[in-house]
CSV table of C-alpha atoms and ligand atoms in Angstrom, one decimal:
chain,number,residue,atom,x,y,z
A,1,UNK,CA,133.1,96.9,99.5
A,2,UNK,CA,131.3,95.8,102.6
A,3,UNK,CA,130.3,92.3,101.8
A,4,UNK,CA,128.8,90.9,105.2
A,5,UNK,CA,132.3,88.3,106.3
A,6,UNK,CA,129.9,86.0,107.2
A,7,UNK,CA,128.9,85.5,103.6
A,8,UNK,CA,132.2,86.1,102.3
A,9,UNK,CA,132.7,82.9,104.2
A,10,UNK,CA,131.0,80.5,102.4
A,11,UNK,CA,131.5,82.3,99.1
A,12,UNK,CA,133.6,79.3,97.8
A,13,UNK,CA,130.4,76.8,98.6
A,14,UNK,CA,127.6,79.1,96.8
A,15,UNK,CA,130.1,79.3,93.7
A,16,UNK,CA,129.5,75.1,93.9
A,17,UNK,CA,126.0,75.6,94.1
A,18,UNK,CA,125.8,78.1,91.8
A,19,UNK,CA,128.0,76.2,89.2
A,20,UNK,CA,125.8,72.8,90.0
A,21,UNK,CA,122.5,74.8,88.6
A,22,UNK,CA,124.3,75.7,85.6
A,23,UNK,CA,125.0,72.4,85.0
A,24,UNK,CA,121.6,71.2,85.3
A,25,UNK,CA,119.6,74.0,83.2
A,26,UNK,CA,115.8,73.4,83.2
A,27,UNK,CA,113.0,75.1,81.4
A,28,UNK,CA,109.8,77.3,81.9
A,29,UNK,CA,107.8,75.4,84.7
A,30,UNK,CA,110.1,72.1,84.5
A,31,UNK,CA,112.1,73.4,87.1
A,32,UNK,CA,112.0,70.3,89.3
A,33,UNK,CA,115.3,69.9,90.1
A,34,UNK,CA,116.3,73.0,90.8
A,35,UNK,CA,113.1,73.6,92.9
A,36,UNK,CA,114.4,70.2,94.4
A,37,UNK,CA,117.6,71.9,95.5
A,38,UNK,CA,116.2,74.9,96.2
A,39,UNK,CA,113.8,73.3,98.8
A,40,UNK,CA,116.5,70.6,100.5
A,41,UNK,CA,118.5,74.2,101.0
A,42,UNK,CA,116.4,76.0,103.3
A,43,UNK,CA,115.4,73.3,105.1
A,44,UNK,CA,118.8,72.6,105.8
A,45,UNK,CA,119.8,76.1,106.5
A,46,UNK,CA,116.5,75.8,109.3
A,47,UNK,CA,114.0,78.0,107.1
A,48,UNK,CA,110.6,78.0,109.7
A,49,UNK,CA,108.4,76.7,106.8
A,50,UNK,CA,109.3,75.8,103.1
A,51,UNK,CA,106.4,75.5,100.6
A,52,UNK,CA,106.5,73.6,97.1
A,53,UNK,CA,104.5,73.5,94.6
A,54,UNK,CA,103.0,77.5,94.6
A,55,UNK,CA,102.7,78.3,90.9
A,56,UNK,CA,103.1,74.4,90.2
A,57,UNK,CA,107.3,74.7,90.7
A,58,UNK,CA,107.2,77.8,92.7
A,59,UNK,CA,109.6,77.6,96.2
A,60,UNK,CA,108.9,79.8,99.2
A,61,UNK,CA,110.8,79.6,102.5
A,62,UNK,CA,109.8,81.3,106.0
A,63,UNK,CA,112.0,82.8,107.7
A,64,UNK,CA,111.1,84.0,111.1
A,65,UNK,CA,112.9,87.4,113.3
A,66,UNK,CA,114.2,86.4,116.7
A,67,UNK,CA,110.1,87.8,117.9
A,68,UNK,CA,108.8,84.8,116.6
A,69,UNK,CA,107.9,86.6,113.3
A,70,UNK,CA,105.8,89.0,113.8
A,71,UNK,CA,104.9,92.4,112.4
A,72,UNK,CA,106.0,93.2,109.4
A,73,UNK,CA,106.8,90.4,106.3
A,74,UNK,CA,108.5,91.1,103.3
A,75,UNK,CA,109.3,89.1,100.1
A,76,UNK,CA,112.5,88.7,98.3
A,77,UNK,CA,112.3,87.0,95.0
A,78,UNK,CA,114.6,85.1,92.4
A,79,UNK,CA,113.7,83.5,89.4
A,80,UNK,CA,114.9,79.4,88.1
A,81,UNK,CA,114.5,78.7,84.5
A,82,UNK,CA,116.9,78.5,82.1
A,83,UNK,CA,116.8,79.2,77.9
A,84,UNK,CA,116.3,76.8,75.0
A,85,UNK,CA,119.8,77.9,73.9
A,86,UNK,CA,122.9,75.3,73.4
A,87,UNK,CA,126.0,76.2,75.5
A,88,UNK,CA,129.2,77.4,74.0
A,89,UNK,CA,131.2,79.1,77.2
A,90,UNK,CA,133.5,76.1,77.1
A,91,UNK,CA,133.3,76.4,81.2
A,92,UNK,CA,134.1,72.9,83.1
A,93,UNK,CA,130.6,73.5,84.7
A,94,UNK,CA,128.7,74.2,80.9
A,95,UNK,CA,125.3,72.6,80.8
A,96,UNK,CA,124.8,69.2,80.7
A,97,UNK,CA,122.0,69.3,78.5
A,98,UNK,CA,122.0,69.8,75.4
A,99,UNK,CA,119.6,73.0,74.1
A,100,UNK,CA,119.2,74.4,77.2
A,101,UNK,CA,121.1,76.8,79.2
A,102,UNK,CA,121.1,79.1,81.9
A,103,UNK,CA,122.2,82.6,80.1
A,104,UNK,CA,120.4,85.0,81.8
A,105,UNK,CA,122.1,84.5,85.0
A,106,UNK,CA,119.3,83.1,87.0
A,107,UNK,CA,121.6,80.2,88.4
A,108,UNK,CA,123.3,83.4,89.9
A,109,UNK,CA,119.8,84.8,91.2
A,110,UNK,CA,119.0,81.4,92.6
A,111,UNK,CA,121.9,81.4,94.9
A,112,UNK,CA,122.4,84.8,95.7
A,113,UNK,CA,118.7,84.8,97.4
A,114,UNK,CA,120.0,80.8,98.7
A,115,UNK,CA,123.1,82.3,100.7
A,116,UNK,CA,120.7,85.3,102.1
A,117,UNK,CA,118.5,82.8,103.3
A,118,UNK,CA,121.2,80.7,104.9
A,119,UNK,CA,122.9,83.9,106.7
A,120,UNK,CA,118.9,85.2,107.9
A,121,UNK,CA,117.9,81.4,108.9
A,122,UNK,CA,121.6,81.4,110.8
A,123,UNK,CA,121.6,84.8,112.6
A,124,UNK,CA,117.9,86.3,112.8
A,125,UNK,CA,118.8,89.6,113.4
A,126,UNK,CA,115.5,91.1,112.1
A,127,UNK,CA,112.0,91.1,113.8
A,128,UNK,CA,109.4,90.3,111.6
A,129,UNK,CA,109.4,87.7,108.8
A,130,UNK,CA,111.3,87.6,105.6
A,131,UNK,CA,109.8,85.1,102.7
A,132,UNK,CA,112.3,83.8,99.9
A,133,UNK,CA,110.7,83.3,96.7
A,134,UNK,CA,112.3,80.9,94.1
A,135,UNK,CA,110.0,81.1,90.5
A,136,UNK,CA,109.6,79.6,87.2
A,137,UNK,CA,108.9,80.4,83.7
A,138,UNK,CA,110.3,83.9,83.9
A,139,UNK,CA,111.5,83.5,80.0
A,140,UNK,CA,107.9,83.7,78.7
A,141,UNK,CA,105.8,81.4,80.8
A,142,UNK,CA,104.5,84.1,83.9
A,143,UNK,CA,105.3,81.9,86.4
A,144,UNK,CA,105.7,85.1,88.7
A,145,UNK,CA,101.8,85.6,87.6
A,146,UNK,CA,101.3,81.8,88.3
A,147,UNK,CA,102.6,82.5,91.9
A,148,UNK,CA,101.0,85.4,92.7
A,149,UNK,CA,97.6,83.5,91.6
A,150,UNK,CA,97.9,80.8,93.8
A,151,UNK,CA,97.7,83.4,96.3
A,152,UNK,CA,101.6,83.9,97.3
A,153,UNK,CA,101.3,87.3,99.0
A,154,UNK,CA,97.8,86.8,101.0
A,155,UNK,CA,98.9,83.1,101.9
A,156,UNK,CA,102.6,84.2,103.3
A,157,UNK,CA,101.0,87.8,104.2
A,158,UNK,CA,104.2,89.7,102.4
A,159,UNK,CA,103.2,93.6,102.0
A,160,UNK,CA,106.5,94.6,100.1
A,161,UNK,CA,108.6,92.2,97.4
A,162,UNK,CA,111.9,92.9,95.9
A,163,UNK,CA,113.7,91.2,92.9
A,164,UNK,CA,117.3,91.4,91.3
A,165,UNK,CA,118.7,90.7,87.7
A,166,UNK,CA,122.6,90.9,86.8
A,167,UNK,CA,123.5,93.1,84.4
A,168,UNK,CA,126.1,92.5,81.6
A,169,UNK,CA,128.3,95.9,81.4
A,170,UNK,CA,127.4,97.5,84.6
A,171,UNK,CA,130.5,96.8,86.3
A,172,UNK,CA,130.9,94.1,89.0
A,173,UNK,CA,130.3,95.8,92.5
A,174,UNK,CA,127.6,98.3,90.9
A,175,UNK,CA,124.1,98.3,91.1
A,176,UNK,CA,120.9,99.8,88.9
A,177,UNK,CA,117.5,101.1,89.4
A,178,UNK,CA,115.1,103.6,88.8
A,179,UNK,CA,112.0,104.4,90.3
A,180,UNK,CA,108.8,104.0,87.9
A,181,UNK,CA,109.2,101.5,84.6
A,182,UNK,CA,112.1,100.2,84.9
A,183,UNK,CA,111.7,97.0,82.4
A,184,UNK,CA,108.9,97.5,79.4
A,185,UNK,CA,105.3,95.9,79.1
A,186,UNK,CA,105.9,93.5,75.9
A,187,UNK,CA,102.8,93.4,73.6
A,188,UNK,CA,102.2,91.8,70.5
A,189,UNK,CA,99.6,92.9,67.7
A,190,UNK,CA,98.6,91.2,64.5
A,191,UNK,CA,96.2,93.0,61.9
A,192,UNK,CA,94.5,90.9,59.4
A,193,UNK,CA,93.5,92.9,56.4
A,194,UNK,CA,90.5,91.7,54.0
A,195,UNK,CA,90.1,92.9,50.5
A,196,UNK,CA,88.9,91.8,47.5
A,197,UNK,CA,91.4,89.3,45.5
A,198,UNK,CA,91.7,90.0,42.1
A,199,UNK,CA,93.3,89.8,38.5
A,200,UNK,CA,96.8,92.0,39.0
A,201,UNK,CA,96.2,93.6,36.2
A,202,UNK,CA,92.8,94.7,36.5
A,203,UNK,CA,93.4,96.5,40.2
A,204,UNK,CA,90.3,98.9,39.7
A,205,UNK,CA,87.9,95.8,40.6
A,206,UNK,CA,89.8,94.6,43.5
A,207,UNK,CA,90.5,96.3,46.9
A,208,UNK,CA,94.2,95.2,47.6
A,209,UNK,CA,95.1,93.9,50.9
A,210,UNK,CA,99.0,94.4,50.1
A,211,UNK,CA,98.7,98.5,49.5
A,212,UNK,CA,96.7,98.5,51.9
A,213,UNK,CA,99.4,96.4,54.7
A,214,UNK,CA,101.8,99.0,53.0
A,215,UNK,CA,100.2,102.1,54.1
A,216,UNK,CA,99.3,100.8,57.7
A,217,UNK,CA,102.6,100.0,58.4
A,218,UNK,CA,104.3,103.4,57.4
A,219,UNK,CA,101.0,105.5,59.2
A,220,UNK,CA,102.1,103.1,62.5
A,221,UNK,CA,105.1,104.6,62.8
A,222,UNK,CA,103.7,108.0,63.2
A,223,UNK,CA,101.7,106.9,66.8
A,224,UNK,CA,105.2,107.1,68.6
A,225,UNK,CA,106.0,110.3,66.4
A,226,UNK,CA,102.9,111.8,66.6
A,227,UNK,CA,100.9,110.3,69.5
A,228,UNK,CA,103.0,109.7,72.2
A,229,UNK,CA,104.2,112.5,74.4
A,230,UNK,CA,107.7,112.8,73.1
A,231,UNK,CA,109.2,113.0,77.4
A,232,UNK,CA,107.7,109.3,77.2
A,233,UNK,CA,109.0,106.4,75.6
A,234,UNK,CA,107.5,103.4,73.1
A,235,UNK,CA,109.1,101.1,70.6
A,236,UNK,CA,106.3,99.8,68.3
A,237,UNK,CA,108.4,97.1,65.4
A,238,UNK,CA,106.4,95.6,62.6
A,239,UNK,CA,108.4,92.1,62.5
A,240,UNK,CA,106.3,90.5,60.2
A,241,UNK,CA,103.9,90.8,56.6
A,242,UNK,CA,103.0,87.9,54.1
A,243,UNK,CA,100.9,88.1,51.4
A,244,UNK,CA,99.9,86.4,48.3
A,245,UNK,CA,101.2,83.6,46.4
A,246,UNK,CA,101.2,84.8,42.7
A,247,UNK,CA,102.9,87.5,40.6
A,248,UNK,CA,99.7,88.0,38.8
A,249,UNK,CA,97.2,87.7,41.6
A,250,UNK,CA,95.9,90.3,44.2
A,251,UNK,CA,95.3,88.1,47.2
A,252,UNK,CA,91.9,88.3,49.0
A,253,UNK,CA,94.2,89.1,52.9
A,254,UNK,CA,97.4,90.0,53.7
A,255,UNK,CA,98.6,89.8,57.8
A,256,UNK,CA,101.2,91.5,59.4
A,257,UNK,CA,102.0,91.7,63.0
A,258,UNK,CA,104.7,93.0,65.5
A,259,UNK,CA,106.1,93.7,69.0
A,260,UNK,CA,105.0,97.3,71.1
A,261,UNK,CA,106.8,98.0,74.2
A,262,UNK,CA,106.2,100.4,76.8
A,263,UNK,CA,107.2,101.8,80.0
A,264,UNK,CA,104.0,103.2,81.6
A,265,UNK,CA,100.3,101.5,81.5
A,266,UNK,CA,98.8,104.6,80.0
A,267,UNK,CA,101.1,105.2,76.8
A,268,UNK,CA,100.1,101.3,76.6
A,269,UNK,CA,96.5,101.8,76.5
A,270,UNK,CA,97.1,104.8,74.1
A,271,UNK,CA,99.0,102.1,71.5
A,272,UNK,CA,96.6,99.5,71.8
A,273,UNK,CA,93.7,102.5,70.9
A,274,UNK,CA,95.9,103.6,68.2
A,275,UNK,CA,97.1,100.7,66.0
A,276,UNK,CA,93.1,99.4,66.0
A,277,UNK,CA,92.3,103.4,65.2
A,278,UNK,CA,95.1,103.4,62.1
A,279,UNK,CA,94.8,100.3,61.1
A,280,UNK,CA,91.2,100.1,60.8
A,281,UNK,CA,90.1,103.6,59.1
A,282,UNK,CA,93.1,103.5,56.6
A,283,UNK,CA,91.6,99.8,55.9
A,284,UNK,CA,88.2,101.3,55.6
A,285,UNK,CA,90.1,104.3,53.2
A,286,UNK,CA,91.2,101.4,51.2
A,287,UNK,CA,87.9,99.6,50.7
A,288,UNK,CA,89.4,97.2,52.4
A,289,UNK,CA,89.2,95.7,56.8
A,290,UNK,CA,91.4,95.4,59.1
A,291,UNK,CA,90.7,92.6,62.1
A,292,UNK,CA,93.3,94.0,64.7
A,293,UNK,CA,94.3,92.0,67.5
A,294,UNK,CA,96.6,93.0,70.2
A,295,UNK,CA,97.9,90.4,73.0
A,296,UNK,CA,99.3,91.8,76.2
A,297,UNK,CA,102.3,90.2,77.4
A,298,UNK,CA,104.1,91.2,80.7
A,299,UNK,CA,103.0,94.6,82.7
A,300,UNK,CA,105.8,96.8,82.9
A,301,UNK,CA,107.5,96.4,85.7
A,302,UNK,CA,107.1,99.1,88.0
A,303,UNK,CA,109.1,100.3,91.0
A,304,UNK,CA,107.2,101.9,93.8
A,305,UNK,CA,108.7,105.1,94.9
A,306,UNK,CA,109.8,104.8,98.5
A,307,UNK,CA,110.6,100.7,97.7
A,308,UNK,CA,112.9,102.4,95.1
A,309,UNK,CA,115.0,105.1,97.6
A,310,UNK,CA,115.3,102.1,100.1
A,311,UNK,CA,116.9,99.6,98.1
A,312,UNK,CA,119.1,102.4,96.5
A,313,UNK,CA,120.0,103.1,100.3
A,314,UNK,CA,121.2,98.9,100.8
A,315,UNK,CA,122.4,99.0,97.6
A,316,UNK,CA,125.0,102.1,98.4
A,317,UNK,CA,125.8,100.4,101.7
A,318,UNK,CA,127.0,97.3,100.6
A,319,UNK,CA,128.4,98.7,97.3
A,320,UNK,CA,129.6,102.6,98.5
A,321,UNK,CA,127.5,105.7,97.0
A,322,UNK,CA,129.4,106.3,94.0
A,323,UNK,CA,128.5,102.4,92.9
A,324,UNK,CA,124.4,102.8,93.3
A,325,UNK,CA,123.2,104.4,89.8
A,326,UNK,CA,119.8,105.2,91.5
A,327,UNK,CA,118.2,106.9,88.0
A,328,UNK,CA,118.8,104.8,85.2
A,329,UNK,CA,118.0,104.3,82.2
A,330,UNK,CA,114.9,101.5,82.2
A,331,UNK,CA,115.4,98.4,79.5
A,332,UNK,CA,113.1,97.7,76.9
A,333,UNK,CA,113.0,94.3,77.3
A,334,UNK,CA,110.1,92.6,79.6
A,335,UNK,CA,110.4,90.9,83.1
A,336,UNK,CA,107.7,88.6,85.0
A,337,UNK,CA,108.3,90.2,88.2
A,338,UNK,CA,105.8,93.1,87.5
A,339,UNK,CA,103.2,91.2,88.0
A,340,UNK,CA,104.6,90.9,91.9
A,341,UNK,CA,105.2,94.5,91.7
A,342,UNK,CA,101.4,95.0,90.3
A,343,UNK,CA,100.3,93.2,93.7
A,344,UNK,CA,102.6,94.7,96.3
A,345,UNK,CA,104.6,98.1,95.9
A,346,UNK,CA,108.2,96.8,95.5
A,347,UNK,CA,111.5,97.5,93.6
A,348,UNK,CA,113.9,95.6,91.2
A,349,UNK,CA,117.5,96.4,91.1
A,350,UNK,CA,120.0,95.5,88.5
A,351,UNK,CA,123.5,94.3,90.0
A,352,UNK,CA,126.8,94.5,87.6
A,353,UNK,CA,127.8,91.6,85.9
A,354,UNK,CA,131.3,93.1,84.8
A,355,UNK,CA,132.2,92.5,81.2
A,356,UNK,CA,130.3,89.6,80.2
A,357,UNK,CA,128.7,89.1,76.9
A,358,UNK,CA,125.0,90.0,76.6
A,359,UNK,CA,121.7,87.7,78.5
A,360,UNK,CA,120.3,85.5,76.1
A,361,UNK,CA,123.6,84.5,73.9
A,362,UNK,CA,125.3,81.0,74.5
A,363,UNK,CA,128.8,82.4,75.6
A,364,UNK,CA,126.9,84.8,78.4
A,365,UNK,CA,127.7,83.4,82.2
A,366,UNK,CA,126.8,84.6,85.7
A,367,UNK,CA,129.9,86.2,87.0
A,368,UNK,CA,130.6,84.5,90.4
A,369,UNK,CA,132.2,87.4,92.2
A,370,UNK,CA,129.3,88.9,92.3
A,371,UNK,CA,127.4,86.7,94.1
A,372,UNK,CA,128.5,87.9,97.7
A,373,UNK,CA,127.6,90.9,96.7
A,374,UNK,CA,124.1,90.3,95.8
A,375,UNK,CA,123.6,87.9,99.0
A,376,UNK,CA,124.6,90.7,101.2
A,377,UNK,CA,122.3,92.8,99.6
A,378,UNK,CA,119.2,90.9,100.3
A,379,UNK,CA,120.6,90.2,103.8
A,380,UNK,CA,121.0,94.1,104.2
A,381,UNK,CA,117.5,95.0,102.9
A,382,UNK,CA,116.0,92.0,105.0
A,383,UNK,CA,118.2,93.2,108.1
A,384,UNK,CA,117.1,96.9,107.3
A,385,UNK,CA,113.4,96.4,106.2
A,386,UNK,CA,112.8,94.4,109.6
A,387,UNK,CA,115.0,96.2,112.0
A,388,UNK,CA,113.5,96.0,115.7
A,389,UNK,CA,111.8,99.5,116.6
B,401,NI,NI1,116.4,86.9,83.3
């Protein structure tokens, strides 16, 4: 596969870095080290401007065409943070610290997006201006929201942004993507249900909360059955229901809650409507209330159309057609990067990890093979993206 020689060059050194970040796995916005390395990097690679501190631990280096940098700037992004999760690969380089690790691969992000940056800041074979962006808190603290509120695209004027994430199972050398959702807004409702407590055995003056829990959480089951237009997709889990703390007592309230996910912003909207529709007039049936409250988490991640061909276009050149899956399957699971894809039309591609075990578990590791691959990616889009007219 075409991995740029220039980068093949130094693949030995971004395997160090790489491995030195795993070492040193840091959480959420705590990511001072890592932003530490980050930033000493580019400037020595010769980045034209690196900027600390956007989204509190946020990183973003400049990186000016051989025209001084104008026209067109675009942003390439990777993500920091590790997980509260304690090690067990057994690797020489395994975390150093115990309860935290990086098993979601973004030690591999971190210096895939490094060894672009070095190659762009080395050769500037673009015109225009390519921005690196390291964040934090993508496991759960919206760090990419953080950034993009500190004003990260006005401030660096990017009008396009891209991101990455390995993927466990999609072979090494391969890549992902789909255009539309291609990760899942993750919500999370709870319903608080108030009835009249009462003697168990004398039901008929009481309105019971835990029938009434019952019967919402089988009729919530029917909104993706019966609700959703069945070409679309929605996962909607109740994870949770406690009630009562006697065998012979009908509580006063009973709560249960659980997770919706969901790949477009309308069928969203159409959940939130209809868990507060079911769970309040089959309360209501009941005799009983329901206080429904439903948090939004992450946006689902959305890739812009002609973003979408484009990257599957770099992706095939550095990887070969048959290797670019350009209409997958999207993931159910959330990602921090739609909000920089809610603020600039963008796309986010999945590159193979080979057989690895699954993000999230404390055996999983960033294969390092595949960082060459990634780098000359990003390089390729950059080089592509900015080409002189
Ligand atoms: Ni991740």
């Amino acid at each position: 596969m075409p991995v740029i020689n220039r980068i093949a060059e130094f693949h030995s050194e971004m395997t160090a870095w790489r491995r030195d970040i795993h070492a040193h796995p840091e959480l959420l916005y705590d990511v001072e080290r890592t932003a530490g390395t980050v930033a000493d990097k580019l400037r020595a690679f010769g980045a034209d401007e690196v900027v600390t501190g956007i989204g509190r631990t946020g990183v973003v280096g400049v990186i000016r065409g051989r025209n001084g940098g104008a026209g067109r700037v675009i942003g390439l992004r990777a993500d920091m943070d590790a997980l509260p999760i304690t090690e067990r690969t057994g690797q020489p380089y395994a975390s150093t610290v115990s309860g935290k690790m990086h098993a979601c691969g973004h030690d591999g992000h971190t210096t895939m997006l490094l060894g672009a940056a070095r190659y762009l800041a080395e050769t500037r074979n673009f015109e225009g201006t390519a921005v690196v962006i390291f964040q934090p808190a993508e496991e759960g603290g919206g760090g990419g929201k953080a950034m993009v509120e500190d004003g990260l695209m006005d401030r660096f004027g990017i009008s396009e942004v891209f991101g990455m994430h390995n993927l466990p199972g999609l072979p090494l050398g391969h890549f992902a993507i789909c255009e539309g959702g291609i990760m899942a807004a993750s919500d999370e409702f709870s319903i608080e249900v108030e009835g009249h407590g009462g003697h168990a055995a004398m039901p008929h003056l009481a309105a019971d909360p835990v029938i009434t829990c019952a019967h919402i959480a089988t009729a919530l089951q029917s909104l993706v059955s019966r609700n959703i237009d069945p070409i679309r997709s929605a996962v909607l889990s109740v994870t949770t229901l406690n009630a009562g703390t006697a065998f012979n007592v009908i509580p006063r309230t009973a709560r249960m809650g659980g997770t919706v996910r969901t790949l477009d912003e309308a069928v969203r909207d159409q959940m939130e409507e209809g868990i507060t529709r079911v769970a309040t007039g089959i309360a209501q049936g009941f005799g009983a209330v329901a206080h429904v409250t439903y948090r939004r988490g992450y946006p689902v991640t959305v890739n812009a159309p002609a973003q979408t061909a484009f990257a599957a276009e770099i992706a095939a050149e550095v990887a070969g057609t048959a290797h670019v899956d350009a209409q997958a399957d999207p993931t159910m699971g959330g990602e921090d990067f739609a909000y920089m894809l809610n603020a600039r039309p963008g796309a986010y591609i999945f590159i193979g990890n080979g057989e690895s075990t699954e993000l999230h578990t404390d055996t999983y590791d960033f294969n390092d093979e595949a960082l060459p691959i990634g780098a000359s990616y990003w390089v390729r889009l950059a080089e592509r993206a900015l080409a002189p007219a």
